Coordinates of C-alpha atoms and ligand atoms in Angstrom, one line a residue:
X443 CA -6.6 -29.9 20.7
X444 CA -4.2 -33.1 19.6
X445 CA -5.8 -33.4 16.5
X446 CA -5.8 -29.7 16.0
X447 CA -1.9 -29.7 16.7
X448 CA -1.8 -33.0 14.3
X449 CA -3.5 -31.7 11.9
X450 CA -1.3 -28.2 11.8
X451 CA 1.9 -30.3 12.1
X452 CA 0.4 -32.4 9.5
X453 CA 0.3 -29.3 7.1
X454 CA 3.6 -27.4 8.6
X455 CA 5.5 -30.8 7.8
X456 CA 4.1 -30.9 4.3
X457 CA 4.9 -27.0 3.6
X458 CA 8.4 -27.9 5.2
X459 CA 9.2 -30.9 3.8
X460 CA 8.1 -31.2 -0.1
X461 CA 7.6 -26.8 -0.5
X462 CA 9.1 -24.5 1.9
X463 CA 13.0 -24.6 2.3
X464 CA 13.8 -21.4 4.7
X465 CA 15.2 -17.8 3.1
X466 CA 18.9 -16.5 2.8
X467 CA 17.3 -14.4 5.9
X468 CA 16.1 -17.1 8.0
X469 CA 19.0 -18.8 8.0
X470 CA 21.0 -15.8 8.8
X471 CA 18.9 -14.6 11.5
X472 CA 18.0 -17.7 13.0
X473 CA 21.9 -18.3 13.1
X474 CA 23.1 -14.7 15.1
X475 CA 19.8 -13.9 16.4
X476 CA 20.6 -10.6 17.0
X477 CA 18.3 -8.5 18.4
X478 CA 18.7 -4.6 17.5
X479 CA 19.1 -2.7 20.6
X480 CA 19.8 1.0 20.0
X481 CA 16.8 2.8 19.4
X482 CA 18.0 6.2 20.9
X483 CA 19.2 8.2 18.2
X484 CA 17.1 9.1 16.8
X485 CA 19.0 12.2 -20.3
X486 CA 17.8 14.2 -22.2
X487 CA 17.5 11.2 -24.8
X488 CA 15.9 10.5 -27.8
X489 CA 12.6 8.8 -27.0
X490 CA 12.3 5.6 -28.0
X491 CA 8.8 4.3 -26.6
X492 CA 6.2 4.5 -29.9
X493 CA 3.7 7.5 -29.4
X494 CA 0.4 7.5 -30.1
X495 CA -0.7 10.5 -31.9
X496 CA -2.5 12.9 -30.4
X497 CA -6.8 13.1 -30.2
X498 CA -7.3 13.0 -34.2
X499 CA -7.9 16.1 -35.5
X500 CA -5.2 17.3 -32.9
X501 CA -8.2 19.2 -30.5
X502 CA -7.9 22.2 -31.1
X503 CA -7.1 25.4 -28.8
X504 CA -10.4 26.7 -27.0
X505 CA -10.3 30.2 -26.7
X506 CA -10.9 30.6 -22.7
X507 CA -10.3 26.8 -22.1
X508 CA -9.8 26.5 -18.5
X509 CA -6.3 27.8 -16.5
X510 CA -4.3 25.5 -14.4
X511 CA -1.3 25.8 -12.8
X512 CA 1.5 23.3 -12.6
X513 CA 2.2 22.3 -8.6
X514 CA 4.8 20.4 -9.5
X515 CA 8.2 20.0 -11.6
X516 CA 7.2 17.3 -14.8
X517 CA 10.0 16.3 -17.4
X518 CA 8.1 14.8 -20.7
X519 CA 8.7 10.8 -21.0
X520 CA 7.5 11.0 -25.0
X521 CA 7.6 13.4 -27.8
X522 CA 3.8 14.0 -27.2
X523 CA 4.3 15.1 -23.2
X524 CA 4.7 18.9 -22.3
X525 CA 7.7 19.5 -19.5
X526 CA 6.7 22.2 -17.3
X527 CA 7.5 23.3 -13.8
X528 CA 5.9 24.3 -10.6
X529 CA 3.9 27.4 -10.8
X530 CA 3.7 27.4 -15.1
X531 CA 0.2 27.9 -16.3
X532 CA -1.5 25.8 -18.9
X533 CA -4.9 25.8 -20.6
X534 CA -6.1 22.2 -20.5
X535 CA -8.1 21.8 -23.8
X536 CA -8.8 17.9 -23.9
X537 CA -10.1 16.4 -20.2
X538 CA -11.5 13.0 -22.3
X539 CA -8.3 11.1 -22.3
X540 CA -9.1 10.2 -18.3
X541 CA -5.7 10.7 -16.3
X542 CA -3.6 12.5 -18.8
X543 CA -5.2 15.7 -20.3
X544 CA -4.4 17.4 -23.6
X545 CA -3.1 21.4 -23.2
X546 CA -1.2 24.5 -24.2
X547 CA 1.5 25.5 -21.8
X548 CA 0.7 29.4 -21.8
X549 CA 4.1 30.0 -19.6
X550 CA 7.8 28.5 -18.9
X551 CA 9.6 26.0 -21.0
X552 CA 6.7 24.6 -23.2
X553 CA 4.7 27.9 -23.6
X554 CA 2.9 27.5 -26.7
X555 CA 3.2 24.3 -27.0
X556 CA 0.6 21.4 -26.8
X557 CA 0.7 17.9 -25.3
X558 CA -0.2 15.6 -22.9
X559 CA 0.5 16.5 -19.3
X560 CA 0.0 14.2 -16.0
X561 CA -3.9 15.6 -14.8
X562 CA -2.6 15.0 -10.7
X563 CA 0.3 17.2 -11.2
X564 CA -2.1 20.4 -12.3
X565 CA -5.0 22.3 -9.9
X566 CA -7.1 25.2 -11.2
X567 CA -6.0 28.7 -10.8
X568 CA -6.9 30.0 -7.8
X569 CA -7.8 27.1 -6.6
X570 CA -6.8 26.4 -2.9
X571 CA -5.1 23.3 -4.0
X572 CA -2.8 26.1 -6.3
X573 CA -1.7 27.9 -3.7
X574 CA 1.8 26.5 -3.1
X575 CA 1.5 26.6 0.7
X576 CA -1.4 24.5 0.5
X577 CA -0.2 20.8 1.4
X578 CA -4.0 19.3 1.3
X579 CA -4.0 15.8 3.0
X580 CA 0.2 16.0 4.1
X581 CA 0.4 14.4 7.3
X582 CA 1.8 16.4 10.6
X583 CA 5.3 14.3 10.7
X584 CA 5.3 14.5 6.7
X585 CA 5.2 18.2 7.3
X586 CA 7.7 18.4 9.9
X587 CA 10.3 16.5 7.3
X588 CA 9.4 18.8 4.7
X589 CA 10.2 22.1 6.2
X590 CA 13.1 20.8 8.4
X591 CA 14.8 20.1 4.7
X592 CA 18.0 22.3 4.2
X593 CA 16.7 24.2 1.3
X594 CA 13.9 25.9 4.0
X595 CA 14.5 28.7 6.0
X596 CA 12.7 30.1 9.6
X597 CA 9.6 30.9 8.8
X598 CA 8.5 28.6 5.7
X599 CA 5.4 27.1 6.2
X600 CA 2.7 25.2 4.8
X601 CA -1.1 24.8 5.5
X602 CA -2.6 21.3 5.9
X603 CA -5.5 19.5 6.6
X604 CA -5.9 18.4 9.9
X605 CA -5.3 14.4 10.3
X606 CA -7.6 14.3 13.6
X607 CA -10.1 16.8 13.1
X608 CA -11.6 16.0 9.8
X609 CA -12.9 19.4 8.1
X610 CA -10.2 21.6 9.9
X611 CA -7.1 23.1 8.6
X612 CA -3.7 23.0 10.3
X613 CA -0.4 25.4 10.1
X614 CA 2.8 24.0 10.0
X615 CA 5.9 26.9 10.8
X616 CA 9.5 26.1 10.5
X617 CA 11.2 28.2 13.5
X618 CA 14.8 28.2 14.3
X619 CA 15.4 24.1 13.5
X620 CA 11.7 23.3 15.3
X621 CA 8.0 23.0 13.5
X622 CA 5.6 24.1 15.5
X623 CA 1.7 23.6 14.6
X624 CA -1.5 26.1 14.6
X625 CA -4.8 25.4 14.6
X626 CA -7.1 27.1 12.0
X627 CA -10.4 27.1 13.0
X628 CA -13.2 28.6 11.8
X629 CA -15.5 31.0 13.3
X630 CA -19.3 30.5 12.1
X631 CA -19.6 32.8 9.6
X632 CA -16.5 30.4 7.9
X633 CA -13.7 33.0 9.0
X634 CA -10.3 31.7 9.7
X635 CA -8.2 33.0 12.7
X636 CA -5.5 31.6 14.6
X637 CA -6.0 34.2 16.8
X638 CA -9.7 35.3 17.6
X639 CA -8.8 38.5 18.4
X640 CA -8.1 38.8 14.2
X641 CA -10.1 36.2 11.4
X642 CA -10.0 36.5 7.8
X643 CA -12.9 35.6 5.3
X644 CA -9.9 33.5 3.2
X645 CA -6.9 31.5 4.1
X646 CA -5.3 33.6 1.5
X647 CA -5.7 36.6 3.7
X648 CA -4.7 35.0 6.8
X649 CA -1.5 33.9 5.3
X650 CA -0.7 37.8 3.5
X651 CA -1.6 38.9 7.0
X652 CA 1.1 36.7 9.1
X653 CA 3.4 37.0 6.2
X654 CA 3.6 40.8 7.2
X655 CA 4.0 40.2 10.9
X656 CA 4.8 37.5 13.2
X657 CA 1.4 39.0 16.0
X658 CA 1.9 36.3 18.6
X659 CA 2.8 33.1 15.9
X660 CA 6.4 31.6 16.8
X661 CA 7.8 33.7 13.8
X662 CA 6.1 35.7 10.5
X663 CA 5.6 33.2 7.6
X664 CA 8.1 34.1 4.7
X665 CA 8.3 31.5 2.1
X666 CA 6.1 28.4 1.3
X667 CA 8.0 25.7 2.3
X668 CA 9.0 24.2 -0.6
X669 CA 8.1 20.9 -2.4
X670 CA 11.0 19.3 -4.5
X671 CA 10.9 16.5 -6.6
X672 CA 10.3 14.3 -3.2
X673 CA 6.9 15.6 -3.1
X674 CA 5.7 14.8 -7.0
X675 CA 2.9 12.1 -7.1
X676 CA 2.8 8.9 -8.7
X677 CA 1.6 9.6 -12.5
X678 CA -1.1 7.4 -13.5
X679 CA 1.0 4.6 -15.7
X680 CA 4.2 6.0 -17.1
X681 CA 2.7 8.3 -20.0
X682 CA -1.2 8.6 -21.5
X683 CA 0.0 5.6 -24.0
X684 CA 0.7 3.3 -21.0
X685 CA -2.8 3.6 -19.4
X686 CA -4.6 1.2 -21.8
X687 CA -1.8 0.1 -23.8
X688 CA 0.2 -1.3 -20.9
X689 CA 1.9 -4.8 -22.7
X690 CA 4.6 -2.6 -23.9
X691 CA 8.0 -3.2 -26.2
X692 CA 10.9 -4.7 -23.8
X693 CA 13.1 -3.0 -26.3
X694 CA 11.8 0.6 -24.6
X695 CA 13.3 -1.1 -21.0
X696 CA 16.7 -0.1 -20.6
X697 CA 18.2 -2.4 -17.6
X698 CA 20.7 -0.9 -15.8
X699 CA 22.0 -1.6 -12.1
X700 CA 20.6 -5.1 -10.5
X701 CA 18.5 -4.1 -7.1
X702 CA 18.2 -7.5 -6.0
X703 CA 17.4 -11.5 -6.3
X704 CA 14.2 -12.8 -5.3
X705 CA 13.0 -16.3 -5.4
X706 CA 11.0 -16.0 -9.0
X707 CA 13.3 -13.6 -10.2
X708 CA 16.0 -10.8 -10.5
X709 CA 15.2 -7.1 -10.1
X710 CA 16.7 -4.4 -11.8
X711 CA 16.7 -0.7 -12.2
X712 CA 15.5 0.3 -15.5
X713 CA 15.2 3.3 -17.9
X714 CA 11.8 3.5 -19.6
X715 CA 12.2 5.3 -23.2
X716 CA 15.5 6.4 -22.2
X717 CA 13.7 9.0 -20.2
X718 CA 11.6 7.4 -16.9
X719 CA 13.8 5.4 -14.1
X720 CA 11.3 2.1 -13.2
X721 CA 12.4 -1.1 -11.2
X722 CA 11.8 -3.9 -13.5
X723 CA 11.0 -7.5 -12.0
X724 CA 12.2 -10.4 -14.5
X725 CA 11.0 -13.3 -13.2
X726 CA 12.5 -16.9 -14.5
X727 CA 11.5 -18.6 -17.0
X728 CA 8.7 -21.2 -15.8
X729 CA 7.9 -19.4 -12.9
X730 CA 4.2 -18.8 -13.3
X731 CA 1.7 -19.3 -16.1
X732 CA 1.8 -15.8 -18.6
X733 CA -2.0 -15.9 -19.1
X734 CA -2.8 -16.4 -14.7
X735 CA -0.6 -13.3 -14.9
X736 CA -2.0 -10.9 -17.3
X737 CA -5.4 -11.8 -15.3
X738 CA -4.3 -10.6 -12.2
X739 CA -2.1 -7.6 -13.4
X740 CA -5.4 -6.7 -14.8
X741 CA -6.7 -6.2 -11.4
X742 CA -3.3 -5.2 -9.8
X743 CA -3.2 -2.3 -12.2
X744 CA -6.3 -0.7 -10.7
X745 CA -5.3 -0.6 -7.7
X746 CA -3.6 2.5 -6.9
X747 CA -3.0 4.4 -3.9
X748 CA 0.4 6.7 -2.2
X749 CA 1.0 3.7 -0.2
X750 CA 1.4 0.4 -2.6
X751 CA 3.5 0.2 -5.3
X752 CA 2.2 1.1 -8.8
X753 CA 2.3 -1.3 -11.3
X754 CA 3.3 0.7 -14.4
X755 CA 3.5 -2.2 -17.6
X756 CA 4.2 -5.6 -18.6
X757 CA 6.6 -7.6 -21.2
X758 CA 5.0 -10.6 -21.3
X759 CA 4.9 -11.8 -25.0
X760 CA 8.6 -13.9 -24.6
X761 CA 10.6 -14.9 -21.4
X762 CA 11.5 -13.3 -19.0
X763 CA 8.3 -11.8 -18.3
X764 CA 9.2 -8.3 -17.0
X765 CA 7.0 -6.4 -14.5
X766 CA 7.7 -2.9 -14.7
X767 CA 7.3 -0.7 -11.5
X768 CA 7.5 2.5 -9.7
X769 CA 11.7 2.4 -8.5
X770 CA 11.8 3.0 -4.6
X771 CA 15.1 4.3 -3.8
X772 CA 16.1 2.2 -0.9
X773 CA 15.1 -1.1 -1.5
X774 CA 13.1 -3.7 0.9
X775 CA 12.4 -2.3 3.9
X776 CA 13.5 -5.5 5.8
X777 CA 17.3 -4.1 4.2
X778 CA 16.6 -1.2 5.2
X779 CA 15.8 -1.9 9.2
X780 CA 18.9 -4.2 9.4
X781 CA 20.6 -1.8 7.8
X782 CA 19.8 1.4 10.1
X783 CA 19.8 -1.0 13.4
X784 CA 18.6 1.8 15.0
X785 CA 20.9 4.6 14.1
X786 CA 19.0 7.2 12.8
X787 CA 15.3 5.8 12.8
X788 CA 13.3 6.9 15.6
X789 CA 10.2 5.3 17.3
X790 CA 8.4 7.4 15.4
X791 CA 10.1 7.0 12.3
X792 CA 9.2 3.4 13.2
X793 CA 5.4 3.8 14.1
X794 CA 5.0 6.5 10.8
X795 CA 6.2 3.4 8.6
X796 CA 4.1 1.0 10.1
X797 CA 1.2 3.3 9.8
X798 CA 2.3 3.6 5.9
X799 CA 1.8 0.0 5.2
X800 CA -1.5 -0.1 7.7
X801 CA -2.7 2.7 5.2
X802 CA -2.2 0.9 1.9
X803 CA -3.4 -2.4 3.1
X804 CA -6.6 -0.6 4.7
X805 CA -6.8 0.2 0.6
X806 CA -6.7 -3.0 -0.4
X807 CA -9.2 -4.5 2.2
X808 CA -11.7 -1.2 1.1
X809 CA -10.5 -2.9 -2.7
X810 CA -11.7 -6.6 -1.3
X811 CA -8.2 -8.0 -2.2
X812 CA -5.9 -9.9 0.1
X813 CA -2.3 -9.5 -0.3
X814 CA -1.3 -13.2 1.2
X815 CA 2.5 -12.5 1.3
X816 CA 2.4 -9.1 3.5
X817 CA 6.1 -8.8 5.2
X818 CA 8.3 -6.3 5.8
X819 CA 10.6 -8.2 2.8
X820 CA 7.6 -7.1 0.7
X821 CA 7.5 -3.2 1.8
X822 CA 9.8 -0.9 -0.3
X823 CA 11.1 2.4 0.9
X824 CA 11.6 5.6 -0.8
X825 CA 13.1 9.2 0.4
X826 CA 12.0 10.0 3.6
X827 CA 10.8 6.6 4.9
X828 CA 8.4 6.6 2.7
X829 CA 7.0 3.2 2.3
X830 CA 4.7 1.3 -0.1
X831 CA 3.5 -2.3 0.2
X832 CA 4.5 -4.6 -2.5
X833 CA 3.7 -7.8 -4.4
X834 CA 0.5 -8.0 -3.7
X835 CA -1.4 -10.4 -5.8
X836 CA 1.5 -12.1 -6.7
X837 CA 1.6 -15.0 -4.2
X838 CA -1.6 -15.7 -5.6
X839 CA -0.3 -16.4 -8.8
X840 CA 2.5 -18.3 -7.5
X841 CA 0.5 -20.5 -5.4
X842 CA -1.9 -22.9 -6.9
X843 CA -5.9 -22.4 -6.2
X844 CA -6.9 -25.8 -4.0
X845 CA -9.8 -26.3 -6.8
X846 CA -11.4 -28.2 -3.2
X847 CA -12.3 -25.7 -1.4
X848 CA -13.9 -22.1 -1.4
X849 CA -12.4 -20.8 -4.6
X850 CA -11.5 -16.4 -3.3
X851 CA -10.1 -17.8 -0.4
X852 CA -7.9 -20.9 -0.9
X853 CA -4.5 -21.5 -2.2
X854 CA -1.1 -23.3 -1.4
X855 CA 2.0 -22.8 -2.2
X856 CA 3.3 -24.2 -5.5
X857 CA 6.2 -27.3 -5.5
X858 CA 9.2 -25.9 -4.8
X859 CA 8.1 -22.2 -3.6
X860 CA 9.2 -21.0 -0.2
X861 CA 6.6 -20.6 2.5
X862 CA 6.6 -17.9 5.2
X863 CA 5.2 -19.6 7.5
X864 CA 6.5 -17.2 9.9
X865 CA 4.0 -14.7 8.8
X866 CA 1.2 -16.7 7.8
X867 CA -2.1 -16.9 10.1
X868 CA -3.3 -20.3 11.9
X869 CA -6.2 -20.9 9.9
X870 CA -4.2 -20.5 6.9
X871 CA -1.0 -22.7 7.5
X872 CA -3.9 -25.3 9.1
X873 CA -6.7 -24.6 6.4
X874 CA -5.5 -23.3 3.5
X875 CA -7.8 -19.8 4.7
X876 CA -6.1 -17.0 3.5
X877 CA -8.4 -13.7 3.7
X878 CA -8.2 -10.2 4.7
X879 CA -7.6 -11.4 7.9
X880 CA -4.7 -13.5 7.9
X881 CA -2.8 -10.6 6.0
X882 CA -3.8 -8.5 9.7
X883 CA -1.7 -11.4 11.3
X884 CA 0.7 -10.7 9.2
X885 CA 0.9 -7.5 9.6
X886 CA 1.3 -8.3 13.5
X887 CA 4.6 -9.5 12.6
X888 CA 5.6 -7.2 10.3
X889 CA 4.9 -4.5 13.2
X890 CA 7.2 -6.8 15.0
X891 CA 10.2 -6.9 12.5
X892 CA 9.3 -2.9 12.1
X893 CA 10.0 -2.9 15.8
X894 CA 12.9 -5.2 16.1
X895 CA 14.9 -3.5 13.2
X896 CA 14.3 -6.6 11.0
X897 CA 14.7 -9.4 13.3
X898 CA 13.8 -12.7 12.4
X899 CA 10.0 -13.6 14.0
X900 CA 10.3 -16.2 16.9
X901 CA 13.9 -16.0 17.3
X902 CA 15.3 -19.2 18.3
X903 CA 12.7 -21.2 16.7
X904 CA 12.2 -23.3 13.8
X905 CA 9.0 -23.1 11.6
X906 CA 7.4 -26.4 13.0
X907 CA 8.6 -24.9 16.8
X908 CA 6.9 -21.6 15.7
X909 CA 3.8 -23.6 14.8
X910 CA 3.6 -25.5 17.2
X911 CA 4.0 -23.0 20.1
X912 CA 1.2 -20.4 18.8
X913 CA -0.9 -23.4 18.6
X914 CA -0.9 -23.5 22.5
X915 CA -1.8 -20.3 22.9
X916 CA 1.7 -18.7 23.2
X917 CA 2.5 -15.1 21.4
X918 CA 5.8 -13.0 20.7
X919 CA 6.6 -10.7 23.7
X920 CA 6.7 -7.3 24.1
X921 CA 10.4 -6.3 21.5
X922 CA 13.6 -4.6 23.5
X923 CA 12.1 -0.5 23.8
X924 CA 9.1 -1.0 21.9
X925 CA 5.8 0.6 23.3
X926 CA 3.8 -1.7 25.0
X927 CA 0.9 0.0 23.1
X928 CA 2.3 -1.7 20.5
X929 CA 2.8 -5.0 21.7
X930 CA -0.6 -4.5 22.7
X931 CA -1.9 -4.2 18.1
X932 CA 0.5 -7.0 18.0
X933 CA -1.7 -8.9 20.3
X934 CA -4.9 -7.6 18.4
X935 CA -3.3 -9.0 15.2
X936 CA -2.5 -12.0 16.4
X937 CA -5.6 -13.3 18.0
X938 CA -6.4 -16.9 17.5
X939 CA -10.0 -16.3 15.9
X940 CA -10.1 -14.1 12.8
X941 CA -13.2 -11.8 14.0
X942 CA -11.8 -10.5 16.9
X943 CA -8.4 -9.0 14.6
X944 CA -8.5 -5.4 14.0
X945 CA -9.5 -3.9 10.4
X946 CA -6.4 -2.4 8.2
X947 CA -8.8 0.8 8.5
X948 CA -8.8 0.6 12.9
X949 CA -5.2 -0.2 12.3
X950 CA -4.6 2.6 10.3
X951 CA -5.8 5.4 12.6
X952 CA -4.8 3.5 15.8
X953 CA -0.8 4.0 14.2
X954 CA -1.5 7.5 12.9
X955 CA -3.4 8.3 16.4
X956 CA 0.3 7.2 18.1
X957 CA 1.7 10.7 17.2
X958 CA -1.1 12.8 18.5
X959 CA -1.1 11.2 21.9
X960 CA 3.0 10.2 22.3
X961 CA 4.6 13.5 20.5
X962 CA 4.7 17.5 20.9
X963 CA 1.4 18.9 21.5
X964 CA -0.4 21.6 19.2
X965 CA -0.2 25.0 20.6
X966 CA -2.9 26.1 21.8
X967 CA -3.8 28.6 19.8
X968 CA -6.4 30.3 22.5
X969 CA -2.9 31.5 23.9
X970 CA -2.8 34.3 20.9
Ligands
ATP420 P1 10.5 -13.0 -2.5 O1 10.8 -13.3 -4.0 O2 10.8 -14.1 -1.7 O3 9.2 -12.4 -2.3 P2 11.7 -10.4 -2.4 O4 10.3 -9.8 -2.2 O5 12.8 -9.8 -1.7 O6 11.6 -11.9 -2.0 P3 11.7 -9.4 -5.1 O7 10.4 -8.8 -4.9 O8 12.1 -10.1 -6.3 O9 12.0 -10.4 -3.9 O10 12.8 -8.2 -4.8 C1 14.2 -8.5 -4.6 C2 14.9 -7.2 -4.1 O11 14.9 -6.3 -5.2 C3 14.1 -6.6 -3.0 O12 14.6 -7.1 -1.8 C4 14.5 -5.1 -3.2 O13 15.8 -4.9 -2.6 C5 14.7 -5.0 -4.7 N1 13.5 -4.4 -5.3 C6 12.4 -5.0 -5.7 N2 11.4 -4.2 -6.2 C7 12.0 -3.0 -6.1 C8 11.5 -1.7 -6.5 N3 10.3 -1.4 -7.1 N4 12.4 -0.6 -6.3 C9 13.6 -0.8 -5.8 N5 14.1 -2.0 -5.4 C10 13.3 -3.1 -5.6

């Protein structure tokens, strides 16, 4: 045990002294320690980016090429992109350029016209996913915000599937200020009914059916609720010349307003070919080796999911090297908890973000890639609380492999870098061990600033303290009006040997799981 605490203070007192000087943050926490209590309330420009041409011969229009409809709003980015909006039809004539496909608008703004149009942001005509009540994999809370918007009246609604009961399908009804939820089952010979006393061979049916009459729902279904710009995906790099082509011409980066300093680098809000709003990271001069960096980017790039930030492009042939991302409206979600302190985020606003970044980490871990910096400093938050992880990968180019030991899972901090040690696991403070693991530690205590409305971990304590008090056996209490449930993942998280922490996957459900068992039932739709 003493030469287990040596040997950790050994390596705290080496991160402290030569590498890790504490953040901005940490001083100021550490300082007030406050501890948040109230958790009651609950261009049109010309474009300027170089376009590729389109497939050479331009392909041409197949007669009886296959009919999509647009579910969302899209505004072109180059000369070659079509605009279109929710609900226009377009032929798609080209599938082979992967994530953006070649077609003819055949209605709204572009009709006639040919281009390049984001293939997530189209669905086949009538095609479930066209319908525009159908909200596939939108979450129960997710539909709640949605129709509660001010632009929906009673009786919007949307049709979902069902978060705890894989293969079944949900209705969500706005009604009077309150959503209230439906079951759809199906009967066995795959009619729906919400009522067994009437079922219908398609959704569509069921829908035209309680669209005429309310017959026991809360209220009959008028509108779709509607989707806005909110609900437009992530397009897959910023247009189809981005995809493969992704070192692109800083001169097409328009920096505008300055987000925020990190410690590599400033971040900026940008204008992409004076059409496309992007954050854009410039890091300092120095910072990391260009060629480390195009080597992971390469790897950063393919991951994508809804819940971590897209990496869009690079500048990286003179310094600054720029990273170009997907902007997220409200900044670091650490800002973003001190800011709110509790005024209008709820305990489940709380438990839906942590779920969020539980979701895009359980990504990563299915992609076999650690994050090694996960914090809520590193989550970024859109409109409606949405919230993506950040930085992944980066720490690992800012931190110098230990060319002595196991080669995936070893690195330390560069000279001169900061060191969260408040985040970072036992085994790789002590060993050096960072794995999927140790980012599940992390995410203990990013559960814990999520909870605490960004308070500083171990408050009252110094790093080497911190350290030194984990290391006989202690953990962080149960937060001020946070769950004990909770405090109990916390727990999980933080438990001394790696095997017995949770996976990001158990995490995930365990957060999502929350609502189910803490908020408004279902109504039982046997009552009808
Ligand atoms: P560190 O460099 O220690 O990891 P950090 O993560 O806060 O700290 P950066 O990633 O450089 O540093 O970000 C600095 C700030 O810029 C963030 O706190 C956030 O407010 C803002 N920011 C960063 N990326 C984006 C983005 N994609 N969209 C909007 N704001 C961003």
């Amino acid at each position: 045990m003493r030469k287990m605490l040596s040997s950790c203070l050994h390596s705290i007192a080496s991160c402290c002294c030569k590498k890790w000087k504490p953040s901005e943050d940490e001083e100021r926490s550490e300082k007030d320690g406050t501890v948040i209590k109230n958790l009651s309330a609950s261009e049109e420009r010309e474009p300027k980016y170089p376009s590729r041409p389109l497939p050479d011969p331009p392909a041409p229009v197949k007669p009886g090429g296959e009919v999509y409809v647009a579910l969302y709003d899209y505004s072109a980015r180059t000369e070659q992109d079509l605009s279109f909006n929710a609900g226009d039809h377009l032929e798609v004539v080209d599938k082979s350029p992967g994530e953006w496909w070649v077609a003819r608008a055949l209605t709204g703004v572009s009709a006639s016209q040919q281009g390049y149009i984001p293939a997530n942001y189209v669905a086949p005509v009538e095609s479930l996913d066209a319908e525009p009540w159908y909200f596939s994999d939108t979450k129960r809370l997710d539909a709640e915000k949605m129709l509660l918007a001010k632009w929906n009246q009673s009786g919007a609604f949307l049709i979902r599937n069902s978060e705890g009961r894989k293969g079944e399908l949900s209705l969500s009804v706005l009604d009077q200020g309150t959503v209230k939820h439906y079951k759809i089952p199906k009967l066995d010979n795959g009619h729906y009914y919400i009522s067994k006393l009437k079922s219908f061979p398609t959704l569509k049916e069921l829908v035209e059916y309680y669209s005429r009459q309310a017959e026991g729902l809360c209220v009959r279904l008028t509108e779709p609720c509607k989707k806005g710009q909110i609900m437009a995906p992530e397009t897959y790099g910023l247009s189809y010349n981005t995809v493969d082509i992704w070192e692109i011409d800083r001169k097409s980066i328009q920096l505008s307003k300055k987000l925020g300093t990190g410690q590599f680098g400033e971040v900026y809000q940008g204008l992409w070919n004076g059409t496309t709003s992007v954050a854009v990271k410039t890091l300092k001069p120095g910072t990391m080796d260009t060629s480390d960096f195009l080597r992971e980017a390469q790897l950063m790039k393919k991951l994508r999911h809804p819940k971590l930030i897209q990496l869009y492009a690079v500048c990286t042939t003179e310094e600054p090297i720029y990273i170009i991302t997907e902007l997220m409206k409200n900044g670091s979600l650490l800002d973003y908890l001190q800011k709110d302190k509790g005024t209008s985020l709820r305990i489940s606003d709380q438990i839906e973000m942590s779920a969020q970044v539980a979701s895009g980490m359980a990504y990563l871990e299915s992609q076999n890639y650690i994050h090694r910096d996960l914090a809520a400093r590193n989550v970024l938050v859109g409109e409606n609380n949405i919230c993506k992880v950040a930085d992944f990968g980066l720490a690992r180019v800012f931190m110098k492999e230990n060319e002595y030991e196991d080669e995936d899972c070893v690195y330390e901090p560069k000279e001169g870098t900061k060191f969260p040690v408040k985040w970072t696991a036992p085994e790789a403070i002590n060993g050096n061990r960072y794995t999927i693991k140790s980012d599940v530690w992390s995410f203990g205590i990013l559960l814990y600033e999520i909870m605490t409305f960004g308070q500083m971990p171990y408050p009252g304590m110094s790093n080497i303290q911190a350290v030194q008090w984990l290391s006989k056996g202690h953990r962080m209490a149960c937060p001020p009006k946070c769950p004990k449930v909770l405090h109990d993942i916390m727990l999980k998280c933080w438990k001394e040997n790696e095997s017995d922490r949770p996976t990001f996957e158990t995490l995930q459900w365990q957060l999502e799981d929350f609502f189910d068992l803490d908020t408004t039932a279902y109504d039982d739709s046997s009552q009808y």
